[in-house]
GROMACS .gro file of C-alpha atoms in nm:
model
  100
    1CYS     CA    1   8.833  10.654  10.923
    2VAL     CA    2   8.646  10.353  10.786
    3THR     CA    3   8.324  10.438  10.608
    4SER     CA    4   8.061  10.220  10.446
    5PHE     CA    5   7.911  10.319  10.114
    6LYS     CA    6   7.656  10.203   9.860
    7THR     CA    7   7.804  10.324   9.529
    8GLU     CA    8   8.147  10.406   9.389
    9GLN     CA    9   8.025  10.756   9.308
   10GLU     CA   10   7.942  10.810   9.675
   11VAL     CA   11   8.302  10.720   9.766
   12ILE     CA   12   8.442  10.949   9.495
   13ASN     CA   13   8.224  11.238   9.614
   14ARG     CA   14   8.317  11.191   9.981
   15VAL     CA   15   8.689  11.179   9.909
   16ASN     CA   16   8.702  11.455   9.650
   17ASP     CA   17   8.475  11.694   9.842
   18THR     CA   18   8.728  11.736  10.124
   19ARG     CA   19   9.001  12.001  10.151
   20TYR     CA   20   9.265  11.731  10.188
   21GLY     CA   21   9.400  11.457   9.969
   22LEU     CA   22   9.703  11.284  10.115
   23CYS     CA   23   9.606  10.916  10.092
   24ALA     CA   24   9.322  10.672  10.053
   25SER     CA   25   9.292  10.301  10.107
   26VAL     CA   26   9.046  10.099   9.900
   27TRP     CA   27   8.956   9.741   9.979
   28SER     CA   28   8.803   9.537   9.697
   29GLN     CA   29   8.836   9.202   9.524
   30ASN     CA   30   8.741   9.370   9.196
   31VAL     CA   31   9.048   9.502   9.011
   32GLY     CA   32   8.822   9.714   8.789
   33THR     CA   33   8.688   9.893   9.095
   34ILE     CA   34   9.041   9.955   9.219
   35HIS     CA   35   9.147  10.101   8.883
   36ARG     CA   36   8.839  10.323   8.853
   37LEU     CA   37   8.880  10.462   9.205
   38GLY     CA   38   9.254  10.502   9.159
   39HIS     CA   39   9.184  10.723   8.860
   40ALA     CA   40   8.894  10.916   9.017
   41LEU     CA   41   9.015  10.990   9.371
   42HIS     CA   42   9.207  11.316   9.411
   43VAL     CA   43   9.474  11.187   9.649
   44GLY     CA   44   9.850  11.161   9.630
   45THR     CA   45   9.864  10.790   9.718
   46MET     CA   46   9.597  10.523   9.698
   47TRP     CA   47   9.660  10.186   9.855
   48ALA     CA   48   9.457   9.887   9.737
   49ASN     CA   49   9.391   9.606   9.984
   50CYS     CA   50   9.668   9.732  10.211
   51TRP     CA   51   9.773  10.039  10.406
   52LEU     CA   52  10.108  10.215  10.448
   53LYS     CA   53  10.296   9.975  10.222
   54ARG     CA   54  10.538  10.168  10.008
   55SER     CA   55  10.884  10.157   9.868
   56LEU     CA   56  11.101  10.457   9.947
   57ASP     CA   57  11.170  10.473   9.572
   58MET     CA   58  10.806  10.568   9.507
   59PRO     CA   59  10.698  10.932   9.510
   60PHE     CA   60  10.493  11.035   9.814
   61GLY     CA   61  10.287  11.350   9.865
   62GLY     CA   62   9.938  11.488   9.875
   63CYS     CA   63   9.689  11.686   9.672
   64LYS     CA   64   9.482  11.992   9.757
   65GLU     CA   65   9.565  12.122  10.108
   66SER     CA   66   9.768  11.811  10.187
   67GLY     CA   67  10.064  11.962  10.007
   68THR     CA   68  10.217  12.000   9.668
   69GLY     CA   69  10.507  11.817   9.512
   70ARG     CA   70  10.635  11.471   9.585
   71GLU     CA   71  10.902  11.334   9.812
   72GLY     CA   72  11.111  11.037   9.713
   73THR     CA   73  11.379  10.991   9.446
   74ARG     CA   74  11.382  11.233   9.153
   75HIS     CA   75  11.030  11.356   9.233
   76SER     CA   76  11.156  11.555   9.531
   77LEU     CA   77  11.420  11.751   9.341
   78GLU     CA   78  11.184  12.021   9.217
   79ALA     CA   79  11.003  12.052   9.550
   80PHE     CA   80  11.328  12.124   9.733
   81THR     CA   81  11.501  12.325   9.462
   82GLU     CA   82  11.481  12.695   9.395
   83GLU     CA   83  11.633  12.808   9.069
   84LYS     CA   84  11.809  13.139   9.040
   85THR     CA   85  11.954  13.324   8.744
   86VAL     CA   86  12.258  13.544   8.791
   87CYS     CA   87  12.373  13.765   8.500
   88ILE     CA   88  12.718  13.926   8.519
   89GLN     CA   89  12.872  14.165   8.270
   90ILE     CA   90  13.242  14.082   8.284
   91GLU     CA   91  13.371  14.381   8.090
   92ASP     CA   92  13.232  14.653   7.869
   93GLN     CA   93  13.210  14.495   7.525
   94SER     CA   94  13.134  14.664   7.198
   95PRO     CA   95  12.875  14.509   6.967
   96LEU     CA   96  12.992  14.205   6.777
   97GLN     CA   97  13.136  14.272   6.435
   98GLN     CA   98  13.013  14.081   6.138
   99ILE     CA   99  13.258  13.815   6.031
  100ASN     CA  100  13.311  13.777   5.654
   0.00000   0.00000   0.00000
């Protein structure tokens, strides 16, 4: 959805007051504006002066109810990994003796 706004704070409030936070696209000639909004918006990806441009080597994912974790390269390992600990007693062992 394309929305007009009067202040940066209005944009920040509109974006951050939603349940979702997958992506945002900001169009501006002012690099300072882009950096401020990039820091302030609670989204997984923010495009500046473009949309849907991404390298598959970059992490991709959302915030809030748009998901947790990131897909892409090493960032997806934890999202798709479940660690498990297995402890096995091989044989009945007596306590270790002190070595002199």
